[in-house]
Coordinates of C-alpha atoms in Angstrom, one line a residue:
M1496 CA 77.9 121.6 87.5
L1497 CA 80.1 122.9 90.4
T1498 CA 83.2 121.6 88.7
R1499 CA 82.3 123.4 85.5
L1500 CA 81.6 126.6 87.3
N1501 CA 84.9 126.4 89.2
R1502 CA 86.7 125.7 86.0
L1503 CA 85.1 128.7 84.4
Y1504 CA 86.2 130.9 87.4
L1505 CA 89.8 129.7 87.1
I1506 CA 89.9 130.3 83.3
I1507 CA 88.8 133.9 83.9
K1508 CA 91.1 134.3 86.9
T1509 CA 94.2 133.1 85.1
T1510 CA 93.7 133.8 81.4
Q1511 CA 93.7 137.3 79.9
N1512 CA 91.9 136.4 76.7
W1513 CA 89.4 134.1 78.4
L1514 CA 86.7 134.8 75.8
G1515 CA 88.9 133.3 73.1
V1516 CA 89.5 130.2 75.3
L1517 CA 85.8 129.8 75.9
S1518 CA 85.3 129.7 72.2
I1519 CA 87.5 126.5 72.1
W1520 CA 85.6 125.0 75.1
F1521 CA 82.3 125.5 73.3
Q1522 CA 83.7 124.4 70.0
L1523 CA 83.2 127.7 68.2
K1524 CA 86.8 127.9 67.2
D1525 CA 89.5 125.3 66.5
K1526 CA 92.5 127.0 68.1
C1527 CA 93.9 130.1 69.7
V1528 CA 96.8 131.2 71.9
A1529 CA 95.9 131.4 75.6
N1530 CA 97.5 134.4 77.1
F1531 CA 97.9 133.9 80.8
R1532 CA 97.9 136.9 83.1
N1533 CA 101.5 136.2 84.2
G1534 CA 102.7 136.4 80.6
Y1535 CA 102.8 132.7 79.9
K1536 CA 101.5 131.7 76.4
F1537 CA 100.0 128.4 75.5
K1538 CA 99.0 127.2 72.0
L1539 CA 95.5 125.8 72.6
D1540 CA 93.3 123.6 70.5
R1541 CA 90.8 120.8 71.3
K1542 CA 93.5 118.2 71.6
S1543 CA 95.6 120.3 74.1
W1544 CA 92.6 121.3 76.2
S1545 CA 93.5 119.0 79.2
E1546 CA 97.0 120.4 79.2
Y1547 CA 95.6 123.9 79.3
I1548 CA 93.4 122.9 82.3
R1549 CA 96.4 121.7 84.2
R1550 CA 98.0 125.1 83.7
I1551 CA 95.0 127.1 84.9
Y1552 CA 95.2 125.1 88.2
L1553 CA 99.0 125.6 88.4
F1554 CA 98.7 129.3 87.9
S1555 CA 95.7 129.7 90.2
Y1556 CA 97.8 128.2 93.0
F1557 CA 101.1 129.7 92.0
P1558 CA 100.6 132.8 89.8
T1559 CA 104.3 133.4 89.4
A1560 CA 105.2 129.8 88.6
K1561 CA 107.5 129.2 85.6
L1562 CA 107.6 126.2 83.3
F1563 CA 111.0 125.8 81.5
D1564 CA 113.5 123.5 79.9
E1565 CA 111.0 122.4 77.2
E1566 CA 108.4 122.5 80.0
N1567 CA 109.8 119.5 81.9
K1568 CA 110.7 121.6 84.9
L1569 CA 108.8 123.9 87.2
K1570 CA 109.8 126.7 89.6
F1571 CA 107.3 128.2 92.1
F1572 CA 107.3 129.8 95.5
Y1573 CA 105.9 127.8 98.4
G1574 CA 105.7 130.4 101.2
P1575 CA 109.0 132.3 101.1
R1576 CA 111.0 129.5 99.6
E1577 CA 111.4 129.0 95.8
L1578 CA 111.3 125.3 94.8
E1579 CA 112.4 123.7 91.5
F1580 CA 111.1 120.3 90.3
S1581 CA 111.9 118.2 87.3
F1582 CA 109.1 115.9 86.3
G1583 CA 110.0 114.7 82.9
K1584 CA 107.2 113.3 80.6
W1585 CA 105.0 112.5 83.6
G1586 CA 103.8 116.1 84.2
F1587 CA 103.6 118.3 87.3
D1588 CA 100.3 116.9 88.7
T1589 CA 101.7 115.2 91.8
V1590 CA 103.9 118.3 92.7
L1591 CA 100.9 120.5 92.3
E1592 CA 98.8 118.2 94.4
I1593 CA 101.2 118.2 97.3
F1594 CA 102.2 121.9 97.3
G1595 CA 99.1 123.5 95.7
G1596 CA 96.3 121.4 97.0
D1597 CA 98.3 120.8 100.3
P1598 CA 96.2 117.7 101.3
Y1599 CA 98.5 117.0 104.3
K1600 CA 98.1 120.4 105.9
D1601 CA 95.2 119.5 108.2
F1602 CA 96.6 116.1 109.0
L1603 CA 99.9 117.6 110.2
K1604 CA 98.0 119.6 112.8
F1605 CA 96.9 116.4 114.3
A1606 CA 100.1 114.5 113.6
P1607 CA 103.1 116.9 113.2
V1608 CA 106.3 115.8 111.6
K1609 CA 108.5 118.4 113.3
N1610 CA 111.7 116.9 114.6
K1611 CA 110.6 113.4 113.5
Q1612 CA 112.2 110.6 111.5
V1613 CA 109.9 110.3 108.5
V1614 CA 109.5 107.1 106.5
D1615 CA 108.1 108.1 103.1
I1616 CA 106.9 105.1 101.1
G1617 CA 106.0 106.1 97.6
S1618 CA 108.0 109.3 97.3
A1619 CA 107.4 110.0 93.5
F1620 CA 109.4 113.0 92.4
G1621 CA 110.7 113.6 96.0
D1622 CA 107.9 116.1 96.5
T1623 CA 106.6 114.6 99.7
A1624 CA 110.0 114.2 101.2
I1625 CA 110.8 117.8 100.5
Y1626 CA 107.4 118.9 101.8
F1627 CA 108.0 117.0 105.1
L1628 CA 111.5 118.6 105.5
I1629 CA 110.1 122.1 104.9
K1630 CA 107.6 121.3 107.7
G1631 CA 110.4 120.5 110.1
A1632 CA 111.1 116.8 109.8
K1633 CA 114.5 115.8 111.3
Y1634 CA 115.3 113.3 108.5
V1635 CA 113.4 111.5 105.8
Y1636 CA 113.9 107.9 104.6
A1637 CA 112.3 107.9 101.1
Y1638 CA 111.4 104.8 99.1
E1639 CA 110.4 104.9 95.4
A1640 CA 109.9 101.8 93.2
F1641 CA 109.5 103.4 89.8
P1642 CA 113.0 104.1 88.3
G1643 CA 111.9 107.1 86.3
F1644 CA 110.5 108.8 89.4
F1645 CA 113.5 107.8 91.5
H1646 CA 116.1 109.5 89.3
L1647 CA 113.9 112.7 89.2
A1648 CA 113.5 112.6 92.9
K1649 CA 117.3 112.3 93.4
E1650 CA 117.7 115.4 91.1
N1651 CA 115.0 117.4 92.9
L1652 CA 116.4 116.7 96.4
R1653 CA 119.8 117.9 95.2
T1654 CA 118.5 120.9 93.4
N1655 CA 116.5 122.1 96.4
G1656 CA 119.3 121.5 98.9
F1657 CA 117.9 118.5 100.8
S1658 CA 120.3 115.7 99.8
D1659 CA 121.9 115.7 103.3
S1660 CA 118.7 115.3 105.2
C1661 CA 117.1 112.6 103.1
V1662 CA 118.2 109.1 102.0
L1663 CA 116.4 108.0 98.8
V1664 CA 116.2 104.3 98.0
L1665 CA 115.1 102.6 94.8
A1666 CA 112.9 99.9 96.2
A1667 CA 109.4 98.7 96.3
V1668 CA 107.9 98.0 99.8
S1669 CA 105.6 95.1 100.3
G1670 CA 104.7 92.3 102.7
K1671 CA 107.7 90.2 102.0
S1672 CA 111.2 90.9 100.5
G1673 CA 112.3 89.9 97.0
T1674 CA 112.4 91.6 93.6
M1675 CA 110.0 92.8 91.0
M1676 CA 110.2 93.8 87.3
I1677 CA 109.2 97.4 86.5
D1678 CA 108.8 98.9 83.0
S1679 CA 110.5 102.3 83.5
K1680 CA 108.9 103.5 80.2
M1681 CA 105.4 103.4 81.5
D1682 CA 103.4 106.6 80.9
D1683 CA 101.4 106.2 84.1
M1684 CA 102.2 105.6 87.8
F1685 CA 101.9 101.9 88.4
G1686 CA 99.8 100.2 91.1
T1687 CA 98.3 96.9 92.1
G1688 CA 96.2 96.9 88.9
I1689 CA 99.2 96.8 86.5
K1690 CA 100.6 93.4 85.5
E1691 CA 104.3 92.9 86.0
P1692 CA 106.1 93.1 82.7
I1693 CA 108.3 90.4 81.2
F1694 CA 111.1 93.0 80.4
G1695 CA 112.1 96.0 82.4
E1696 CA 114.3 96.9 85.4
K1697 CA 114.6 94.6 88.3
V1698 CA 113.9 96.5 91.5
P1699 CA 114.3 95.1 95.1
I1700 CA 111.3 94.6 97.4
I1701 CA 111.8 95.3 101.1
T1702 CA 109.5 95.2 104.0
L1703 CA 108.5 97.9 106.5
R1704 CA 110.0 95.8 109.2
Q1705 CA 113.4 95.9 107.4
I1706 CA 113.1 99.7 107.0
V1707 CA 112.4 100.2 110.7
E1708 CA 115.1 97.9 111.9
Q1709 CA 117.8 99.0 109.5
N1710 CA 117.2 102.7 110.3
N1711 CA 116.5 102.3 114.0
I1712 CA 113.2 104.2 113.7
Q1713 CA 111.9 105.2 117.1
D1714 CA 108.7 107.4 117.5
G1715 CA 108.8 108.0 113.7
F1716 CA 106.3 109.3 111.3
L1717 CA 105.1 106.9 108.5
K1718 CA 103.6 108.1 105.2
I1719 CA 102.4 105.6 102.6
D1720 CA 101.1 106.3 99.2
T1721 CA 101.6 103.2 97.1
E1722 CA 98.5 102.9 94.7
G1723 CA 97.0 99.9 96.4
Y1724 CA 100.1 98.1 97.9
E1725 CA 99.3 99.7 101.3
Y1726 CA 97.3 96.6 102.3
E1727 CA 100.2 94.2 101.7
I1728 CA 102.6 96.5 103.5
L1729 CA 100.6 97.1 106.6
L1730 CA 98.8 93.8 107.1
N1731 CA 102.1 91.9 106.9
T1732 CA 103.9 94.2 109.4
P1733 CA 104.0 93.0 113.0
K1734 CA 102.0 95.3 115.3
E1735 CA 105.1 95.9 117.5
I1736 CA 106.9 97.3 114.4
L1737 CA 104.0 99.6 113.7
R1738 CA 104.2 100.9 117.2
R1739 CA 107.7 102.2 116.4
F1740 CA 105.8 105.1 114.7
S1741 CA 104.0 107.7 116.8
D1742 CA 101.9 108.8 113.8
M1743 CA 100.9 107.4 110.4
L1744 CA 99.4 109.1 107.3
I1745 CA 98.2 106.5 104.8
E1746 CA 96.5 107.1 101.5
Y1747 CA 94.2 104.1 100.9
H1748 CA 92.9 103.1 97.5
Y1749 CA 90.4 100.3 97.9
G1750 CA 88.6 101.3 101.1
F1751 CA 89.7 101.6 104.7
E1752 CA 87.8 98.6 106.1
K1753 CA 90.7 96.1 106.0
L1754 CA 93.2 98.4 107.4
E1755 CA 91.4 100.1 110.2
P1756 CA 90.9 97.1 112.6
Y1757 CA 94.5 96.0 112.2
I1758 CA 95.9 99.5 112.9
K1759 CA 93.5 100.0 115.9
G1760 CA 94.6 96.6 117.2
A1761 CA 98.2 97.9 117.2
G1762 CA 97.1 100.6 119.6
F1763 CA 96.4 103.6 117.4
E1764 CA 93.7 106.1 117.5
I1765 CA 92.3 106.4 113.9
F1766 CA 90.6 109.0 111.7
H1767 CA 89.7 108.6 108.1
T1768 CA 88.4 110.6 105.2
G1769 CA 86.3 109.3 102.3
P1770 CA 86.1 107.0 100.6
T1771 CA 85.8 108.8 97.2
H1772 CA 85.2 106.7 94.1
V1773 CA 88.0 107.0 91.4
Y1774 CA 87.9 105.1 88.1
V1775 CA 91.3 104.1 86.7
P1776 CA 90.7 102.8 83.1
Q1777 CA 94.2 101.6 82.4
Y1778 CA 94.1 98.9 85.1
A1779 CA 93.6 95.3 84.3
S1780 CA 90.3 94.4 86.0
D1781 CA 87.1 96.1 87.2
E1782 CA 88.1 95.4 90.8
N1783 CA 91.4 97.3 90.3
R1784 CA 89.8 100.0 88.1
N1785 CA 87.3 101.0 90.7
M1786 CA 89.2 102.7 93.5
Y1787 CA 87.7 104.0 96.8
V1788 CA 90.2 106.5 98.0
G1789 CA 90.9 108.5 101.1
Y1790 CA 93.3 109.1 104.0
I1791 CA 93.8 107.3 107.3
T1792 CA 95.5 109.3 110.0
A1793 CA 96.7 107.2 113.0
K1794 CA 98.1 108.4 116.3
R1795 CA 99.7 105.9 118.8
K1796 CA 97.9 105.8 122.1

């Protein structure tokens, strides 16, 4: 009920002809043109309803945002700075989550990134790397396994002027090094519940230990968002390597119970949110489909 009421509020807030839009919602009409208050127009019918909802969230956070280049690119102001992101066919949801929802804001009060070397595992479109640099990070080492996201992240770092303060690596991070096959044509972000394809692009796998030693990380900041691979990464990393980070921000996807004792044993103070249940229907098994998601923030004692 609260979700529906909030959605109704955002429709009225962002859309000039909101009564016409509601007629689609309540199936009184088949189609209309949604006229947003910022001048943006969207051809709306029942099939495009979810795309319309994405846009009401976008324009509620960023009223002057602009979608362009066949709506594969986005410009918006984050504070005084205008940012531009390419997101291709995958949509702007992750960019909106990081800069609109700003889920890291409260965590960074506890574990600031200012003047830190940041290791960003699961960098998607480069949005988190750019976010950390705006927040004052000294340098970011960003790792993305999905080739489609990697190429967009490279473009976004260059477009926004951050190429010199971030190294972006096409690689998966796991408990042991090797290679994996990734289908770069997938429509959804992959995770532990997706079977490895027979055909695709071969991507290297590296370990967190290799990242720390290759880049001489000292008192760094670690961020991990890897759709379930966080357990393999962290539980196979020696505790003395974890202690090369002063702070960690980890999005967990299948509960915090396995991670918390190990991280505490490495000498960290821990806080966690959630878990919140999330169902992912495209994954292979019930175990993978039922995610229990939240954040772990860890500060070295």
